[in-house]
Tab-separated table of N, CA, C and O in Angstrom:
chain	number	residue	atom	x	y	z
A	193	MET	N	-3.178	-16.268	18.895
A	193	MET	CA	-3.347	-15.056	18.125
A	193	MET	C	-2.808	-15.254	16.716
A	193	MET	O	-1.823	-15.948	16.524
A	194	THR	N	-3.446	-14.609	15.783
A	194	THR	CA	-3.001	-14.636	14.403
A	194	THR	C	-2.727	-13.203	13.961
A	194	THR	O	-3.111	-12.250	14.627
A	195	THR	N	-2.099	-13.080	12.831
A	195	THR	CA	-1.819	-11.765	12.269
A	195	THR	C	-2.763	-11.509	11.111
A	195	THR	O	-2.973	-12.375	10.271
A	196	ILE	N	-3.351	-10.322	11.086
A	196	ILE	CA	-4.111	-9.882	9.925
A	196	ILE	C	-3.453	-8.605	9.418
A	196	ILE	O	-2.647	-7.984	10.109
A	197	TYR	N	-3.798	-8.234	8.215
A	197	TYR	CA	-3.184	-7.077	7.566
A	197	TYR	C	-4.279	-6.059	7.252
A	197	TYR	O	-5.261	-6.378	6.587
A	198	VAL	N	-4.096	-4.864	7.766
A	198	VAL	CA	-5.088	-3.809	7.625
A	198	VAL	C	-4.567	-2.775	6.642
A	198	VAL	O	-3.486	-2.210	6.833
A	199	ALA	N	-5.344	-2.530	5.587
A	199	ALA	CA	-4.979	-1.520	4.596
A	199	ALA	C	-5.485	-0.166	5.073
A	199	ALA	O	-6.625	-0.029	5.519
A	200	ILE	N	-4.617	0.819	4.986
A	200	ILE	CA	-4.883	2.169	5.480
A	200	ILE	C	-4.826	3.142	4.304
A	200	ILE	O	-3.966	3.027	3.441
A	201	GLN	N	-5.752	4.092	4.299
A	201	GLN	CA	-5.668	5.201	3.345
A	201	GLN	C	-5.722	6.487	4.146
A	201	GLN	O	-6.724	6.768	4.810
A	202	SER	N	-4.649	7.242	4.115
A	202	SER	CA	-4.560	8.512	4.848
A	202	SER	C	-4.971	8.340	6.307
A	202	SER	O	-5.790	9.093	6.828
A	203	GLU	N	-4.393	7.337	6.946
A	203	GLU	CA	-4.594	7.020	8.360
A	203	GLU	C	-5.987	6.506	8.704
A	203	GLU	O	-6.339	6.395	9.873
A	204	THR	N	-6.796	6.179	7.703
A	204	THR	CA	-8.119	5.610	7.929
A	204	THR	C	-8.101	4.147	7.508
A	204	THR	O	-7.782	3.842	6.354
A	205	PRO	N	-8.434	3.215	8.402
A	205	PRO	CA	-8.490	1.804	8.014
A	205	PRO	C	-9.576	1.591	6.967
A	205	PRO	O	-10.706	2.057	7.131
A	206	MET	N	-9.220	0.898	5.890
A	206	MET	CA	-10.166	0.695	4.796
A	206	MET	C	-10.671	-0.750	4.705
A	206	MET	O	-11.836	-0.976	4.439
A	207	HIS	N	-9.785	-1.714	4.882
A	207	HIS	CA	-10.160	-3.124	4.811
A	207	HIS	C	-9.053	-3.961	5.431
A	207	HIS	O	-7.965	-3.464	5.689
A	208	SER	N	-9.353	-5.226	5.666
A	208	SER	CA	-8.339	-6.129	6.215
A	208	SER	C	-8.294	-7.394	5.372
A	208	SER	O	-9.227	-7.694	4.624
A	209	ALA	N	-7.193	-8.137	5.520
A	209	ALA	CA	-7.007	-9.366	4.759
A	209	ALA	C	-6.214	-10.355	5.597
A	209	ALA	O	-5.538	-9.979	6.558
A	210	ASP	N	-6.295	-11.621	5.202
A	210	ASP	CA	-5.575	-12.679	5.905
A	210	ASP	C	-4.100	-12.741	5.530
A	210	ASP	O	-3.293	-13.243	6.294
A	211	THR	N	-3.755	-12.250	4.335
A	211	THR	CA	-2.359	-12.309	3.891
A	211	THR	C	-1.884	-10.920	3.479
A	211	THR	O	-2.688	-10.067	3.063
A	212	LEU	N	-0.590	-10.725	3.567
A	212	LEU	CA	0.009	-9.461	3.152
A	212	LEU	C	-0.217	-9.222	1.662
A	212	LEU	O	-0.565	-8.122	1.246
A	213	GLN	N	-0.060	-10.257	0.862
A	213	GLN	CA	-0.222	-10.115	-0.587
A	213	GLN	C	-1.641	-9.686	-0.954
A	213	GLN	O	-1.833	-8.852	-1.841
A	214	ALA	N	-2.631	-10.245	-0.283
A	214	ALA	CA	-4.019	-9.869	-0.562
A	214	ALA	C	-4.289	-8.419	-0.172
A	214	ALA	O	-4.935	-7.676	-0.918
A	215	ALA	N	-3.802	-7.998	0.967
A	215	ALA	CA	-3.998	-6.614	1.422
A	215	ALA	C	-3.310	-5.631	0.488
A	215	ALA	O	-3.892	-4.611	0.099
A	216	GLN	N	-2.072	-5.938	0.093
A	216	GLN	CA	-1.344	-5.051	-0.817
A	216	GLN	C	-1.983	-5.022	-2.198
A	216	GLN	O	-2.094	-3.961	-2.817
A	217	GLY	N	-2.405	-6.167	-2.685
A	217	GLY	CA	-3.036	-6.228	-4.003
A	217	GLY	C	-4.318	-5.425	-4.060
A	217	GLY	O	-4.568	-4.681	-5.020
A	218	ASP	N	-5.152	-5.550	-3.035
A	218	ASP	CA	-6.402	-4.806	-3.012
A	218	ASP	C	-6.154	-3.310	-2.824
A	218	ASP	O	-6.814	-2.492	-3.456
A	219	ALA	N	-5.190	-2.946	-1.985
A	219	ALA	CA	-4.870	-1.528	-1.794
A	219	ALA	C	-4.368	-0.908	-3.101
A	219	ALA	O	-4.760	0.214	-3.449
A	220	LEU	N	-3.535	-1.634	-3.830
A	220	LEU	CA	-3.044	-1.123	-5.115
A	220	LEU	C	-4.183	-1.007	-6.129
A	220	LEU	O	-4.271	-0.016	-6.858
A	221	ALA	N	-5.070	-1.990	-6.162
A	221	ALA	CA	-6.209	-1.934	-7.079
A	221	ALA	C	-7.101	-0.732	-6.774
A	221	ALA	O	-7.552	-0.043	-7.691
A	222	ARG	N	-7.338	-0.475	-5.505
A	222	ARG	CA	-8.154	0.685	-5.129
A	222	ARG	C	-7.437	1.993	-5.458
A	222	ARG	O	-8.060	2.969	-5.869
A	223	HIS	N	-6.114	2.011	-5.290
A	223	HIS	CA	-5.336	3.225	-5.586
A	223	HIS	C	-5.373	3.549	-7.078
A	223	HIS	O	-5.420	4.716	-7.462
A	224	THR	N	-5.336	2.541	-7.921
A	224	THR	CA	-5.279	2.761	-9.373
A	224	THR	C	-6.644	2.711	-10.033
A	224	THR	O	-6.731	2.730	-11.259
A	225	GLN	N	-7.703	2.684	-9.246
A	225	GLN	CA	-9.052	2.588	-9.800
A	225	GLN	C	-9.358	3.737	-10.767
A	225	GLN	O	-9.965	3.526	-11.801
A	226	TYR	N	-8.955	4.942	-10.436
A	226	TYR	CA	-9.227	6.111	-11.280
A	226	TYR	C	-7.945	6.730	-11.820
A	226	TYR	O	-7.909	7.897	-12.174
A	227	LEU	N	-6.897	5.955	-11.903
A	227	LEU	CA	-5.576	6.434	-12.293
A	227	LEU	C	-5.077	5.592	-13.468
A	227	LEU	O	-5.250	4.383	-13.461
A	228	PRO	N	-4.473	6.194	-14.482
A	228	PRO	CA	-3.915	5.384	-15.569
A	228	PRO	C	-2.666	4.644	-15.080
A	228	PRO	O	-1.546	5.130	-15.188
A	229	ALA	N	-2.859	3.463	-14.510
A	229	ALA	CA	-1.780	2.713	-13.858
A	229	ALA	C	-0.619	2.402	-14.790
A	229	ALA	O	0.522	2.279	-14.339
A	230	GLU	N	-0.871	2.301	-16.088
A	230	GLU	CA	0.210	1.989	-17.020
A	230	GLU	C	1.246	3.103	-17.112
A	230	GLU	O	2.361	2.890	-17.578
A	231	ASN	N	0.918	4.291	-16.627
A	231	ASN	CA	1.851	5.419	-16.645
A	231	ASN	C	2.721	5.508	-15.398
A	231	ASN	O	3.560	6.388	-15.299
A	232	TYR	N	2.492	4.613	-14.439
A	232	TYR	CA	3.183	4.690	-13.154
A	232	TYR	C	3.892	3.390	-12.815
A	232	TYR	O	3.481	2.320	-13.232
A	233	SER	N	4.939	3.513	-12.027
A	233	SER	CA	5.614	2.367	-11.419
A	233	SER	C	5.259	2.399	-9.933
A	233	SER	O	5.234	3.467	-9.325
A	234	PHE	N	4.996	1.227	-9.375
A	234	PHE	CA	4.638	1.136	-7.963
A	234	PHE	C	5.565	0.167	-7.260
A	234	PHE	O	6.056	-0.777	-7.869
A	235	ARG	N	5.776	0.396	-5.976
A	235	ARG	CA	6.505	-0.565	-5.151
A	235	ARG	C	6.051	-0.406	-3.710
A	235	ARG	O	5.577	0.661	-3.305
A	236	TRP	N	6.184	-1.485	-2.951
A	236	TRP	CA	5.875	-1.466	-1.529
A	236	TRP	C	7.179	-1.380	-0.765
A	236	TRP	O	8.094	-2.148	-1.011
A	237	ASP	N	7.266	-0.424	0.140
A	237	ASP	CA	8.455	-0.211	0.953
A	237	ASP	C	8.121	-0.526	2.405
A	237	ASP	O	7.116	-0.028	2.927
A	238	GLU	N	8.941	-1.375	3.040
A	238	GLU	CA	8.708	-1.655	4.459
A	238	GLU	C	9.233	-0.474	5.262
A	238	GLU	O	10.417	-0.349	5.532
A	239	TYR	N	8.332	0.394	5.619
A	239	TYR	CA	8.630	1.652	6.295
A	239	TYR	C	9.121	1.425	7.720
A	239	TYR	O	10.019	2.106	8.206
A	240	ALA	N	8.518	0.469	8.399
A	240	ALA	CA	8.859	0.082	9.769
A	240	ALA	C	8.474	-1.389	9.903
A	240	ALA	O	7.751	-1.910	9.061
A	241	PRO	N	8.948	-2.071	10.935
A	241	PRO	CA	8.551	-3.469	11.090
A	241	PRO	C	7.023	-3.609	11.148
A	241	PRO	O	6.361	-2.979	11.967
A	242	GLY	N	6.470	-4.372	10.215
A	242	GLY	CA	5.032	-4.593	10.167
A	242	GLY	C	4.235	-3.491	9.504
A	242	GLY	O	3.013	-3.500	9.541
A	243	VAL	N	4.922	-2.531	8.848
A	243	VAL	CA	4.233	-1.433	8.158
A	243	VAL	C	4.834	-1.280	6.761
A	243	VAL	O	6.032	-1.029	6.621
A	244	TRP	N	3.998	-1.448	5.739
A	244	TRP	CA	4.436	-1.290	4.362
A	244	TRP	C	3.690	-0.120	3.759
A	244	TRP	O	2.488	0.020	3.916
A	245	ARG	N	4.405	0.757	3.054
A	245	ARG	CA	3.796	1.921	2.418
A	245	ARG	C	3.945	1.808	0.913
A	245	ARG	O	4.988	1.409	0.400
A	246	LEU	N	2.878	2.175	0.223
A	246	LEU	CA	2.875	2.148	-1.236
A	246	LEU	C	3.572	3.395	-1.757
A	246	LEU	O	3.276	4.506	-1.326
A	247	MET	N	4.492	3.185	-2.690
A	247	MET	CA	5.214	4.290	-3.308
A	247	MET	C	4.952	4.255	-4.811
A	247	MET	O	4.733	3.183	-5.385
A	248	SER	N	4.972	5.422	-5.449
A	248	SER	CA	4.734	5.480	-6.888
A	248	SER	C	5.669	6.489	-7.548
A	248	SER	O	6.208	7.383	-6.892
A	249	ARG	N	5.829	6.304	-8.846
A	249	ARG	CA	6.636	7.230	-9.649
A	249	ARG	C	6.091	7.199	-11.069
A	249	ARG	O	5.795	6.130	-11.610
A	250	HIS	N	5.946	8.366	-11.666
A	250	HIS	CA	5.509	8.440	-13.056
A	250	HIS	C	6.624	7.887	-13.936
A	250	HIS	O	7.796	8.211	-13.731
A	251	LYS	N	6.287	7.061	-14.898
A	251	LYS	CA	7.309	6.392	-15.725
A	251	LYS	C	8.103	7.369	-16.586
A	251	LYS	O	9.238	7.087	-16.952
A	252	ASP	N	7.540	8.520	-16.923
A	252	ASP	CA	8.257	9.497	-17.745
A	252	ASP	C	9.271	10.306	-16.949
A	252	ASP	O	10.119	10.978	-17.517
A	253	ARG	N	9.192	10.244	-15.634
A	253	ARG	CA	10.106	11.014	-14.793
A	253	ARG	C	11.152	10.086	-14.201
A	253	ARG	O	10.866	8.963	-13.836
A	254	LYS	N	12.337	10.559	-14.063
A	254	LYS	CA	13.436	9.732	-13.554
A	254	LYS	C	13.758	10.046	-12.100
A	254	LYS	O	14.836	9.783	-11.631
A	255	GLY	N	12.845	10.640	-11.389
A	255	GLY	CA	13.089	11.009	-9.998
A	255	GLY	C	12.833	9.867	-9.039
A	255	GLY	O	12.718	8.700	-9.419
A	256	ARG	N	12.735	10.217	-7.796
A	256	ARG	CA	12.486	9.243	-6.739
A	256	ARG	C	11.032	8.800	-6.741
A	256	ARG	O	10.158	9.476	-7.261
A	257	TYR	N	10.824	7.694	-6.058
A	257	TYR	CA	9.458	7.279	-5.767
A	257	TYR	C	8.930	8.192	-4.670
A	257	TYR	O	9.673	8.659	-3.815
A	258	SER	N	7.625	8.442	-4.682
A	258	SER	CA	7.031	9.255	-3.625
A	258	SER	C	5.974	8.435	-2.891
A	258	SER	O	5.392	7.510	-3.445
A	259	TRP	N	5.746	8.785	-1.630
A	259	TRP	CA	4.764	8.083	-0.829
A	259	TRP	C	3.373	8.371	-1.359
A	259	TRP	O	3.088	9.468	-1.808
A	260	THR	N	2.526	7.379	-1.292
A	260	THR	CA	1.098	7.597	-1.536
A	260	THR	C	0.422	7.602	-0.167
A	260	THR	O	1.078	7.444	0.847
A	261	GLY	N	-0.851	7.757	-0.138
A	261	GLY	CA	-1.577	7.715	1.126
A	261	GLY	C	-1.938	6.312	1.570
A	261	GLY	O	-2.653	6.131	2.549
A	262	ARG	N	-1.443	5.298	0.847
A	262	ARG	CA	-1.802	3.907	1.136
A	262	ARG	C	-0.707	3.208	1.933
A	262	ARG	O	0.478	3.402	1.680
A	263	ALA	N	-1.131	2.390	2.898
A	263	ALA	CA	-0.206	1.601	3.690
A	263	ALA	C	-0.911	0.324	4.136
A	263	ALA	O	-2.143	0.237	4.094
A	264	VAL	N	-0.122	-0.667	4.538
A	264	VAL	CA	-0.653	-1.899	5.102
A	264	VAL	C	0.069	-2.141	6.425
A	264	VAL	O	1.294	-2.069	6.481
A	265	HIS	N	-0.698	-2.393	7.472
A	265	HIS	CA	-0.154	-2.647	8.799
A	265	HIS	C	-0.461	-4.075	9.215
A	265	HIS	O	-1.585	-4.541	9.051
A	266	ALA	N	0.542	-4.767	9.750
A	266	ALA	CA	0.331	-6.095	10.319
A	266	ALA	C	-0.116	-5.905	11.762
A	266	ALA	O	0.540	-5.212	12.536
A	267	VAL	N	-1.247	-6.495	12.129
A	267	VAL	CA	-1.777	-6.366	13.487
A	267	VAL	C	-2.177	-7.746	14.014
A	267	VAL	O	-2.509	-8.637	13.240
A	268	GLU	N	-2.129	-7.896	15.308
A	268	GLU	CA	-2.541	-9.151	15.924
A	268	GLU	C	-4.060	-9.206	15.969
A	268	GLU	O	-4.721	-8.230	16.299
A	269	HIS	N	-4.588	-10.366	15.643
A	269	HIS	CA	-6.028	-10.596	15.696
A	269	HIS	C	-6.303	-11.520	16.869
A	269	HIS	O	-5.859	-12.664	16.880
A	270	VAL	N	-7.016	-11.015	17.827
A	270	VAL	CA	-7.335	-11.783	19.022
A	270	VAL	C	-8.699	-12.435	18.812
A	270	VAL	O	-9.670	-11.763	18.475
A	271	THR	N	-8.754	-13.743	18.988
A	271	THR	CA	-10.020	-14.459	18.871
A	271	THR	C	-10.511	-14.876	20.250
A	271	THR	O	-9.718	-15.102	21.172
A	272	ALA	N	-11.795	-14.971	20.377
A	272	ALA	CA	-12.379	-15.334	21.673
A	272	ALA	C	-12.263	-16.821	21.941
A	272	ALA	O	-12.199	-17.638	21.116
């Protein structure tokens, strides 16, 4: 068995990738597609073992990061 990484948007699987970096990079690109990304700071938080959630904060605000609807889950890939 191998591990694949599934990108989730609001509990809906959107795509999968072979590496965590690829899944996170594509999820962030999709999240900022219609958003002025230069105005925001982003980070990935390991919410639970094998689950990373995208967090964001507007650069003009000094508050906490808030959860977005994006996450990446590590799942086992079973091959025949």
